[in-house]
Amino acid sequence: MNGAQAVARTLADCGVTTCFANPGTSEMHFVAALDTVPELHGVLCLFEGVATGAADGYGRMTGHPAGVLMHLGPGLANGLANLHNARRARTPLLAIVGDHATYHKRFDAPLESDIDALAGSVSGWVRRTTRSAEAGSDTAEAVAAALRAPGQIASLILPADVTWTDGGEAGTPIAPRRPSLVPDEAIKQVATVLRSGEPAVILLGGTGLRRPSLDAASRAAAATGARLFAETFPARHERGAGIPAVDRLAYLVEFAAHQLAGTRHLILAGADAPVSFFAYPDKPGTPVPADCRVHVLAEPGDDVPGALAALADLVAAGEAPRLQQPERPAFGEGELSAQVAASVIGALLPESAIVCDEANTSGIWLPAATAGAPPHDWLSLTGGAIGQGLPLATGAALASPDRPVLALEADGSAMYTASALWTHAREQLDITTVIFSNRAYAILTMELERTGAATTGTTARDLLDLSRPDIDFTALAAGMGVPASRATTIAEFAAQLRRAFAEPGPHLIEAALPPRG
Ligand SMILES: Cc1ncc(C[n+]2csc(CCOP(=O)(O)OP(=O)(O)O)c2C)c(N)n1
């Protein structure tokens, strides 16, 4: 066995069966090794940012890492923005980065760069394998590191000569570190706070936004009068009919401050304390009221479901969770808008859908419109680095082949990683992509005002405008093998969405919206 075969064998033995890849010369032995391990599914992505975003989607849905194969420093650099989003999502993910042969590095060949520095910027664990005999054991450690609760990026750097040298051995799978139990004392303290009757909010994040955590949190809230909120950009939020409904904290800090106004106790369950996404002149850095005390019930790496269950047993014995009733919005006829598109989506969303939300300003109406739809998972843009939605959908669909995936994409964000559509077609993934085509970086026109940089100049406006030429997403999708259509009316959008949900395989609908900006 050479080093590459040892890595591939160990991945499969550790349950890593999907590897998103964009390889180069230094990874050729790893590419060849994939054929020696039939359990490993290699998925070609045409840009590393697609591969890393796909691994994020896969990890969010399975709780297990996918591998991402990238070509030296430049390949890793192309993948960094979506690795950043994955780090913020606390997704288990294994980055495998090929490097020059150890003895070739002294030549400073053109692709030579500081891979370790790049990997270190997003990873919780980095290892450079130095001998083929250690390739398998390093891989087993990398998988365990990725799975370390609550989940993180582990990066394994593989020099080419390590991969092609014989003497490799499969590594033995290692049990990852489990979530830490929350001490009884901490749970009792939070119970005392909740029983005080002072206004309290329980802020849920991570596994706190999945069942059974949601049921326990809902019981605790109902029994004590505390209010529940979700972190602003959850990695994965289970919602819909039959599940306790939890509103997200708003993106704009003044709106979030309004949601938290009057709160004396903020209880964190799997979430970090909220902060403003950006600094703005004359706006607060955090929405938490000055006289509010912050209590940590459970850190993201803790046993959040266990802590919430224990809390509910203390403060809400006999209390039932408040479940969202089934409810579908109505929609009329006429021209399509983002608001009515949300109603159509809420009316038609299939059972157990996975929604990858990068709709940005066009998505404002989606949470309300889909609240009572059948149970579904909502995956959001955790790290604010746009270009995530189409890759995320790729990985979610491969992770959950029996579930329909809906990618809700703003047009500007879609263009960063549009080549994900090719992988949707290559893998025949059941993904319906809706492009909200407002032909603008609409949110930035708002941010221009909010930062106080407002201008009437056309140069500034042109940097936020996506027209001249308008982007033809149906032509783009068709060129990559994804059947596509354009909707300008509500009736067209509803008919096209129905058809896309009914037919297996990928579809793209360009929702032509009135221009914003
Ligand atoms: C990687 C990255 N580059 C740039 C930005 C800055 N940025 C934030 S929103 C945005 C434009 C969003 O436009 P679009 O996706 O069309 O959504 P809309 O605002 O029109 O709803 C940009 C460029 C970012 N967040 N991430």
Coordinates of C-alpha atoms and ligand atoms in Angstrom, one line a residue:
M1 CA 0.0 0.0 0.0
N2 CA 1.3 3.5 -0.7
G3 CA 0.6 6.5 1.4
A4 CA -2.4 7.6 -0.7
Q5 CA -4.0 4.2 -0.5
A6 CA -3.5 4.2 3.2
V7 CA -5.3 7.5 3.5
A8 CA -8.2 6.3 1.2
R9 CA -8.6 3.0 3.1
T10 CA -8.5 4.8 6.5
L11 CA -11.1 7.3 5.3
A12 CA -13.5 4.6 4.4
D13 CA -12.8 2.7 7.6
C14 CA -13.6 5.9 9.6
G15 CA -16.9 6.3 7.7
V16 CA -15.8 9.1 5.4
T17 CA -17.3 7.9 2.2
T18 CA -17.7 11.1 0.1
C19 CA -14.8 13.2 -1.1
F20 CA -15.4 16.4 -3.0
A21 CA -12.5 17.1 -5.2
N22 CA -10.6 19.4 -7.5
P23 CA -7.3 17.8 -7.9
G24 CA -3.9 18.6 -9.5
T25 CA -0.6 17.0 -10.3
S26 CA 0.4 16.6 -6.6
E27 CA -2.8 14.7 -5.8
M28 CA -2.6 12.2 -8.7
H29 CA -1.8 9.2 -6.4
F30 CA -4.7 10.1 -4.1
V31 CA -7.0 10.3 -7.2
A32 CA -5.7 6.9 -8.3
A33 CA -6.1 5.5 -4.8
L34 CA -9.9 6.2 -4.8
D35 CA -10.3 3.4 -7.3
T36 CA -8.8 1.0 -4.7
V37 CA -11.5 1.8 -2.2
P38 CA -15.0 1.2 -3.7
E39 CA -16.8 2.7 -0.6
L40 CA -15.3 6.2 -1.4
H41 CA -17.4 8.3 -3.7
G42 CA -15.3 11.0 -5.4
V43 CA -17.4 14.1 -6.5
L44 CA -15.8 16.5 -9.0
C45 CA -16.4 20.1 -8.3
L46 CA -15.2 22.7 -10.8
F47 CA -14.0 25.2 -8.2
E48 CA -12.7 24.6 -4.7
G49 CA -15.2 26.9 -3.2
V50 CA -17.9 24.6 -4.5
A51 CA -16.1 21.6 -3.0
T52 CA -15.7 23.2 0.5
G53 CA -19.3 24.5 0.5
A54 CA -20.5 21.1 -0.5
A55 CA -18.6 19.4 2.3
D56 CA -20.2 21.9 4.7
G57 CA -23.7 21.0 3.5
Y58 CA -22.8 17.3 3.8
G59 CA -21.4 17.7 7.3
R60 CA -24.4 19.7 8.5
M61 CA -26.8 17.0 7.4
T62 CA -24.9 13.9 8.4
G63 CA -23.0 15.1 11.4
H64 CA -20.1 13.3 9.8
P65 CA -17.2 14.8 7.8
A66 CA -16.8 14.6 4.1
G67 CA -13.4 14.9 2.6
V68 CA -12.4 17.8 0.4
L69 CA -9.4 17.3 -1.9
M70 CA -7.6 20.5 -2.9
H71 CA -4.5 21.3 -4.9
L72 CA -1.7 23.0 -2.8
G73 CA -2.0 26.5 -1.4
P74 CA -3.9 28.1 -4.3
G75 CA -6.5 25.4 -4.4
L76 CA -7.0 25.7 -0.6
A77 CA -7.2 29.5 -1.0
N78 CA -10.0 29.1 -3.5
G79 CA -11.8 27.1 -1.0
L80 CA -11.3 29.3 2.0
A81 CA -14.5 31.4 2.0
N82 CA -16.7 28.4 2.3
L83 CA -14.3 26.8 4.8
H84 CA -14.8 30.0 6.8
N85 CA -18.6 29.5 6.6
A86 CA -18.1 25.8 7.7
R87 CA -16.0 26.9 10.6
R88 CA -18.7 29.3 11.7
A89 CA -21.3 26.4 11.3
R90 CA -19.0 24.2 13.4
T91 CA -19.3 21.6 10.7
P92 CA -17.1 18.4 10.9
L93 CA -15.0 18.6 7.7
L94 CA -11.8 17.0 6.6
A95 CA -9.7 19.1 4.2
I96 CA -7.0 17.1 2.4
V97 CA -4.5 19.4 0.7
G98 CA -1.8 18.0 -1.6
D99 CA 1.7 19.5 -1.5
H100 CA 4.9 19.2 -3.5
A101 CA 7.2 16.3 -2.7
T102 CA 9.2 17.0 0.5
Y103 CA 12.5 17.2 -1.4
H104 CA 11.0 19.5 -4.1
K105 CA 10.0 22.3 -1.8
R106 CA 13.5 23.8 -1.7
F107 CA 13.2 24.8 -5.4
D108 CA 10.3 27.2 -4.6
A109 CA 8.4 25.9 -7.7
P110 CA 5.6 28.1 -9.0
L111 CA 2.8 26.6 -6.9
E112 CA 4.8 26.7 -3.7
S113 CA 3.1 28.7 -0.9
D114 CA 2.4 28.7 2.8
I115 CA -0.3 26.0 3.0
D116 CA 0.1 25.6 6.8
A117 CA -0.8 29.3 7.3
L118 CA -3.8 29.2 5.0
A119 CA -5.1 26.0 6.7
G120 CA -4.5 27.3 10.1
S121 CA -6.7 30.3 9.5
V122 CA -9.9 28.1 9.4
S123 CA -8.9 24.8 11.0
G124 CA -9.1 23.5 14.5
W125 CA -6.5 20.8 13.7
V126 CA -3.7 20.8 11.1
R127 CA -1.2 18.1 10.4
R128 CA 1.5 17.7 7.7
T129 CA 2.2 14.0 7.1
T130 CA 5.9 13.3 6.7
R131 CA 6.1 9.5 6.1
S132 CA 3.9 7.1 4.2
A133 CA 3.9 4.8 7.3
E134 CA 2.0 7.5 9.2
A135 CA -0.5 8.5 6.5
G136 CA -3.1 6.1 7.8
S137 CA -2.8 7.0 11.5
D138 CA -2.7 10.7 10.7
T139 CA -5.9 10.3 8.7
A140 CA -7.7 8.5 11.5
E141 CA -6.6 11.3 13.9
A142 CA -7.8 13.9 11.4
V143 CA -11.3 12.3 11.2
A144 CA -11.5 12.2 15.0
A145 CA -10.4 15.8 15.2
A146 CA -13.1 16.9 12.7
L147 CA -15.7 15.1 14.8
R148 CA -14.5 16.6 18.1
A149 CA -17.7 18.2 19.5
P150 CA -19.3 20.4 18.3
G151 CA -17.4 19.8 15.0
Q152 CA -14.5 21.6 13.3
I153 CA -12.3 21.6 10.2
A154 CA -9.3 19.3 10.3
S155 CA -6.7 19.8 7.6
L156 CA -4.3 17.1 6.5
I157 CA -1.5 18.2 4.2
L158 CA -0.1 15.4 2.1
P159 CA 3.2 15.8 0.3
A160 CA 3.2 14.0 -3.1
D161 CA 6.1 11.7 -2.2
V162 CA 4.3 10.6 1.0
T163 CA 1.4 9.6 -1.2
W164 CA 3.4 7.6 -3.8
T165 CA 5.9 5.9 -1.4
D166 CA 5.1 2.3 -0.3
G167 CA 4.8 1.3 3.4
G168 CA 1.4 2.8 4.1
E169 CA -0.8 1.2 6.6
A170 CA -4.5 1.7 7.3
G171 CA -5.1 3.7 10.5
T172 CA -7.4 2.5 13.2
P173 CA -10.6 4.6 13.7
I174 CA -10.4 6.7 16.9
A175 CA -13.5 7.6 19.0
P176 CA -14.0 11.4 18.8
R177 CA -14.4 13.5 21.9
R178 CA -18.1 13.6 22.8
P179 CA -20.0 16.7 23.9
S180 CA -19.2 17.6 27.5
L181 CA -22.0 17.1 30.0
V182 CA -23.2 20.3 31.7
P183 CA -22.8 20.2 35.5
D184 CA -26.1 19.9 37.4
E185 CA -25.1 23.1 39.3
A186 CA -25.1 25.2 36.1
I187 CA -28.5 23.9 35.1
K188 CA -30.0 24.6 38.6
Q189 CA -28.6 28.1 38.5
V190 CA -30.4 28.7 35.2
A191 CA -33.6 27.1 36.6
T192 CA -33.4 29.6 39.5
V193 CA -33.1 32.5 37.1
L194 CA -36.0 31.3 35.0
R195 CA -38.2 30.9 38.2
S196 CA -37.4 34.4 39.3
G197 CA -40.0 35.8 37.0
E198 CA -37.7 38.4 35.6
P199 CA -37.9 38.8 31.8
A200 CA -35.7 36.1 30.3
V201 CA -34.8 35.0 26.8
I202 CA -33.4 31.6 25.9
L203 CA -31.2 31.9 22.8
L204 CA -30.8 28.6 21.0
G205 CA -28.0 27.7 18.6
G206 CA -26.3 24.6 17.2
T207 CA -27.9 21.4 18.3
G208 CA -30.3 23.6 20.4
L209 CA -32.2 24.2 17.1
R210 CA -33.0 20.5 16.5
R211 CA -35.4 18.2 18.1
P212 CA -35.4 17.1 21.0
S213 CA -33.8 20.3 22.2
L214 CA -36.6 22.4 20.7
D215 CA -39.3 20.5 22.6
A216 CA -37.4 20.9 25.9
A217 CA -36.8 24.6 25.3
S218 CA -40.4 25.2 24.4
R219 CA -41.6 23.4 27.6
A220 CA -39.2 25.5 29.7
A221 CA -40.3 28.7 28.0
A222 CA -44.0 27.9 28.3
A223 CA -43.7 27.1 32.1
T224 CA -41.7 30.2 33.0
G225 CA -42.7 32.9 30.6
A226 CA -39.2 33.1 29.1
R227 CA -39.1 33.9 25.4
L228 CA -37.2 31.8 22.8
F229 CA -35.1 33.0 20.0
A230 CA -32.7 31.3 17.5
E231 CA -29.3 32.6 16.6
T232 CA -29.4 34.8 13.5
F233 CA -27.7 32.4 11.1
P234 CA -28.2 28.8 12.3
A235 CA -26.2 26.0 10.6
R236 CA -29.3 23.8 10.7
H237 CA -32.7 24.7 12.1
E238 CA -35.5 22.1 12.2
R239 CA -38.8 23.9 11.8
G240 CA -42.3 23.6 10.4
A241 CA -45.6 22.0 11.4
G242 CA -45.5 19.9 14.6
I243 CA -42.2 21.5 15.8
P244 CA -41.9 24.4 18.3
A245 CA -41.5 27.6 16.3
V246 CA -38.6 29.8 17.2
D247 CA -38.0 33.2 15.5
R248 CA -34.4 34.1 14.6
L249 CA -32.7 37.2 16.0
A250 CA -32.7 39.8 13.3
Y251 CA -29.7 40.6 11.2
L252 CA -29.9 44.4 11.8
V253 CA -28.7 45.1 15.3
E254 CA -31.4 47.7 16.0
F255 CA -34.1 45.2 15.1
A256 CA -32.4 42.5 17.3
A257 CA -32.2 45.1 20.1
H258 CA -35.9 45.6 19.8
Q259 CA -36.5 41.9 20.0
L260 CA -34.4 41.7 23.2
A261 CA -35.7 45.0 24.7
G262 CA -36.5 44.6 28.4
T263 CA -34.7 41.3 28.8
R264 CA -33.0 41.0 32.2
H265 CA -31.5 37.5 31.6
L266 CA -30.2 36.1 28.4
I267 CA -29.6 32.3 28.6
L268 CA -27.4 30.8 26.0
A269 CA -28.0 27.2 24.9
G270 CA -25.6 26.3 22.1
A271 CA -25.4 29.9 20.9
D272 CA -22.8 32.6 21.3
A273 CA -24.0 36.0 22.8
P274 CA -25.3 38.0 19.8
V275 CA -23.3 40.9 18.3
S276 CA -23.9 43.3 15.5
F277 CA -22.7 41.9 12.1
F278 CA -20.8 45.1 11.5
A279 CA -19.9 48.3 13.3
Y280 CA -21.9 51.3 12.2
P281 CA -21.3 54.9 13.3
D282 CA -23.7 55.6 16.2
K283 CA -25.1 52.1 16.5
P284 CA -24.5 49.6 19.3
G285 CA -22.1 46.7 18.9
T286 CA -24.5 44.3 20.6
P287 CA -28.3 44.0 20.8
V288 CA -28.1 42.8 24.4
P289 CA -29.5 45.4 26.8
A290 CA -27.0 47.0 29.1
D291 CA -28.7 45.8 32.3
C292 CA -29.2 42.2 31.0
R293 CA -27.1 39.4 32.5
V294 CA -25.9 36.7 30.2
H295 CA -25.9 33.1 31.5
V296 CA -24.4 30.1 29.7
L297 CA -26.5 27.0 30.0
A298 CA -24.5 25.1 27.4
E299 CA -21.6 26.0 25.1
P300 CA -21.9 24.8 21.5
G301 CA -19.5 21.8 22.3
D302 CA -21.6 20.8 25.3
D303 CA -24.4 18.3 25.5
V304 CA -27.0 21.0 24.6
P305 CA -30.0 18.6 24.2
G306 CA -29.1 17.0 27.6
A307 CA -28.9 20.4 29.3
L308 CA -32.2 21.6 27.9
A309 CA -33.9 18.4 28.8
A310 CA -32.6 18.6 32.4
L311 CA -33.7 22.3 32.6
A312 CA -37.2 21.4 31.3
D313 CA -37.5 18.6 33.9
L314 CA -36.6 21.2 36.7
V315 CA -38.9 24.0 35.6
A316 CA -41.5 22.5 33.4
A317 CA -42.5 19.1 34.7
G318 CA -45.8 18.1 33.1
E319 CA -45.6 21.0 30.6
A320 CA -46.1 20.1 26.9
P321 CA -44.1 21.8 24.1
R322 CA -46.0 24.4 22.0
L323 CA -46.1 23.0 18.6
Q324 CA -46.4 24.9 15.3
Q325 CA -49.8 24.2 13.7
P326 CA -49.9 23.2 10.0
E327 CA -50.5 26.4 7.9
R328 CA -49.9 27.2 4.3
P329 CA -50.0 30.8 2.9
A330 CA -52.4 31.7 0.0
F331 CA -51.1 33.4 -3.1
G332 CA -53.0 35.3 -5.8
E333 CA -52.2 36.2 -9.4
G334 CA -50.2 38.9 -11.1
E335 CA -46.6 39.9 -11.3
L336 CA -44.0 38.1 -9.3
S337 CA -42.3 39.8 -6.3
A338 CA -40.0 38.4 -3.6
Q339 CA -42.8 38.7 -1.1
V340 CA -45.3 36.7 -3.1
A341 CA -42.6 34.2 -4.2
A342 CA -42.1 33.5 -0.5
S343 CA -45.9 32.7 -0.2
V344 CA -45.7 30.3 -3.2
I345 CA -42.7 28.6 -1.6
G346 CA -44.5 28.3 1.7
A347 CA -47.5 26.9 -0.1
L348 CA -45.6 24.3 -2.0
L349 CA -42.6 23.3 0.1
P350 CA -42.5 19.5 0.1
E351 CA -42.4 17.4 3.3
S352 CA -38.8 16.9 4.7
A353 CA -37.3 19.5 2.4
I354 CA -33.8 20.8 3.1
V355 CA -33.7 24.5 2.4
C356 CA -30.3 26.2 1.7
D357 CA -31.0 29.9 2.2
E358 CA -28.9 32.4 0.5
A359 CA -31.8 34.6 -0.7
N360 CA -30.5 37.6 1.1
T361 CA -32.8 40.6 0.8
S362 CA -35.3 38.6 -1.2
G363 CA -35.6 36.2 1.7
I364 CA -37.1 38.6 4.2
W365 CA -40.6 37.1 3.9
L366 CA -39.5 33.4 3.8
P367 CA -39.5 32.6 7.6
A368 CA -43.1 33.7 8.1
A369 CA -44.3 32.1 4.8
T370 CA -42.8 28.7 5.6
A371 CA -43.4 28.6 9.4
G372 CA -46.3 26.2 9.1
A373 CA -45.1 24.1 6.1
P374 CA -44.4 20.4 6.6
P375 CA -41.3 19.7 8.7
H376 CA -38.1 20.8 7.1
D377 CA -34.5 21.8 7.8
W378 CA -33.2 25.4 7.2
L379 CA -29.5 25.8 6.5
S380 CA -28.3 29.4 6.5
L381 CA -25.2 31.5 5.7
T382 CA -23.4 31.1 8.9
G383 CA -20.2 33.1 8.2
G384 CA -21.6 35.8 5.9
A385 CA -19.2 34.9 3.1
I386 CA -21.5 34.8 0.1
G387 CA -21.3 32.1 -2.6
Q388 CA -22.4 29.4 -0.3
G389 CA -25.9 28.4 -1.2
L390 CA -25.4 26.3 -4.4
P391 CA -22.4 24.4 -3.0
L392 CA -24.3 23.8 0.3
A393 CA -27.2 22.4 -1.6
T394 CA -24.8 20.0 -3.5
G395 CA -23.5 18.5 -0.2
A396 CA -26.9 18.4 1.5
A397 CA -28.4 16.5 -1.5
L398 CA -25.6 14.0 -1.5
A399 CA -26.0 13.5 2.2
S400 CA -29.7 13.1 2.1
P401 CA -30.6 11.5 -1.3
D402 CA -34.2 10.8 -0.2
R403 CA -35.0 14.4 0.6
P404 CA -35.8 17.2 -1.7
V405 CA -33.4 20.2 -1.6
L406 CA -34.4 23.8 -2.3
A407 CA -31.6 26.3 -2.9
L408 CA -32.9 29.8 -2.5
E409 CA -30.3 32.0 -4.1
A410 CA -29.8 35.7 -4.6
D411 CA -28.4 36.4 -8.1
G412 CA -25.2 38.1 -6.9
S413 CA -24.4 35.3 -4.5
A414 CA -25.2 32.6 -7.1
M415 CA -22.5 34.0 -9.5
Y416 CA -19.7 33.3 -7.0
T417 CA -20.1 29.5 -7.3
A418 CA -22.4 29.1 -10.2
S419 CA -20.3 26.1 -11.4
A420 CA -22.0 24.1 -8.6
L421 CA -24.9 23.7 -11.1
W422 CA -22.6 21.5 -13.2
T423 CA -22.1 19.1 -10.2
H424 CA -25.9 19.2 -9.6
A425 CA -26.3 17.8 -13.1
R426 CA -23.3 15.4 -13.1
E427 CA -24.6 13.8 -9.9
Q428 CA -28.3 14.2 -10.9
L429 CA -29.1 15.7 -7.5
D430 CA -32.7 16.4 -6.5
I431 CA -32.1 20.1 -6.1
T432 CA -34.5 22.9 -7.1
T433 CA -32.6 26.2 -7.4
V434 CA -34.6 29.4 -7.3
I435 CA -32.6 32.4 -8.4
F436 CA -34.0 35.7 -7.0
S437 CA -33.0 37.9 -9.9
N438 CA -33.2 41.5 -8.7
R439 CA -30.1 42.5 -10.8
A440 CA -28.5 44.2 -7.8
Y441 CA -26.3 43.9 -4.8
A442 CA -29.4 45.1 -3.0
I443 CA -28.3 44.8 0.5
L444 CA -25.2 46.9 -0.2
T445 CA -27.4 49.8 -1.4
M446 CA -28.9 49.6 2.1
E447 CA -25.5 49.3 3.7
L448 CA -24.3 52.4 1.8
E449 CA -27.0 54.4 3.7
R450 CA -26.4 52.6 7.1
T451 CA -22.7 53.1 7.1
G452 CA -23.2 56.8 6.4
A453 CA -21.3 56.5 3.1
A454 CA -24.4 57.4 1.0
T455 CA -23.6 59.1 -2.3
T456 CA -25.5 60.1 -5.4
G457 CA -22.5 59.2 -7.6
T458 CA -23.0 56.8 -10.5
T459 CA -19.6 55.1 -10.0
A460 CA -20.7 54.0 -6.5
R461 CA -24.1 52.9 -7.8
D462 CA -22.5 50.9 -10.7
L463 CA -20.5 48.9 -8.2
L464 CA -23.8 47.6 -6.7
D465 CA -25.7 47.1 -9.9
L466 CA -25.9 43.7 -11.7
S467 CA -27.5 44.9 -15.0
R468 CA -25.8 45.8 -18.3
P469 CA -25.8 43.0 -19.2
D470 CA -28.6 41.2 -17.3
I471 CA -27.4 37.7 -16.3
D472 CA -29.4 35.0 -18.1
F473 CA -29.5 32.3 -15.5
T474 CA -31.6 29.9 -17.6
A475 CA -28.9 30.0 -20.3
L476 CA -26.2 29.5 -17.7
A477 CA -28.0 26.5 -16.1
A478 CA -28.8 24.9 -19.5
G479 CA -25.2 25.2 -20.5
M480 CA -24.3 23.1 -17.4
G481 CA -27.0 20.5 -17.9
V482 CA -29.6 21.8 -15.5
P483 CA -33.1 22.2 -17.0
A484 CA -34.1 25.8 -16.4
S485 CA -37.1 28.2 -16.8
R486 CA -37.8 31.8 -16.1
A487 CA -40.9 33.1 -14.2
T488 CA -42.2 36.6 -14.3
T489 CA -45.7 36.0 -13.0
I490 CA -47.0 34.3 -9.9
A491 CA -48.8 31.6 -12.0
E492 CA -45.6 30.8 -13.9
F493 CA -43.5 30.6 -10.7
A494 CA -46.0 28.3 -9.0
A495 CA -46.3 26.0 -12.1
Q496 CA -42.5 25.8 -12.5
L497 CA -41.9 25.2 -8.8
R498 CA -44.6 22.4 -8.7
R499 CA -42.9 20.7 -11.7
A500 CA -39.4 21.0 -10.3
F501 CA -40.5 19.4 -7.0
A502 CA -42.4 16.7 -8.8
E503 CA -39.6 15.7 -11.2
P504 CA -36.4 14.1 -9.8
G505 CA -33.0 15.7 -10.6
P506 CA -31.9 19.3 -10.7
H507 CA -33.9 22.2 -11.9
L508 CA -33.4 26.0 -11.9
I509 CA -36.1 28.6 -11.9
E510 CA -35.1 32.2 -12.5
A511 CA -37.6 34.3 -10.6
A512 CA -37.5 37.6 -12.5
L513 CA -38.1 40.3 -9.8
P514 CA -38.7 44.0 -10.2
P515 CA -35.2 45.6 -9.9
R516 CA -34.2 46.6 -6.4
G517 CA -31.5 49.0 -5.3
Ligands
LIG1 C1 -17.1 36.5 0.1 C2 -17.9 37.8 0.2 N1 -17.6 38.8 -0.7 C3 -18.3 39.9 -0.6 C4 -19.3 40.1 0.3 C5 -20.0 41.5 0.5 N2 -21.4 41.3 0.1 C6 -22.3 41.2 1.0 S1 -23.8 41.1 0.4 C7 -23.2 41.3 -1.2 C8 -24.1 41.3 -2.4 C9 -25.3 40.5 -2.2 O1 -26.1 40.6 -3.4 P1 -27.1 39.4 -3.8 O2 -26.5 38.1 -3.5 O3 -27.5 39.6 -5.2 O4 -28.3 39.7 -2.8 P2 -29.2 40.9 -2.6 O5 -28.5 41.8 -1.7 O6 -29.4 41.5 -3.9 O7 -30.4 40.4 -2.0 C10 -21.8 41.4 -1.2 C11 -21.0 41.6 -2.4 C12 -19.5 39.0 1.2 N3 -20.4 39.1 2.2 N4 -18.8 37.9 1.1

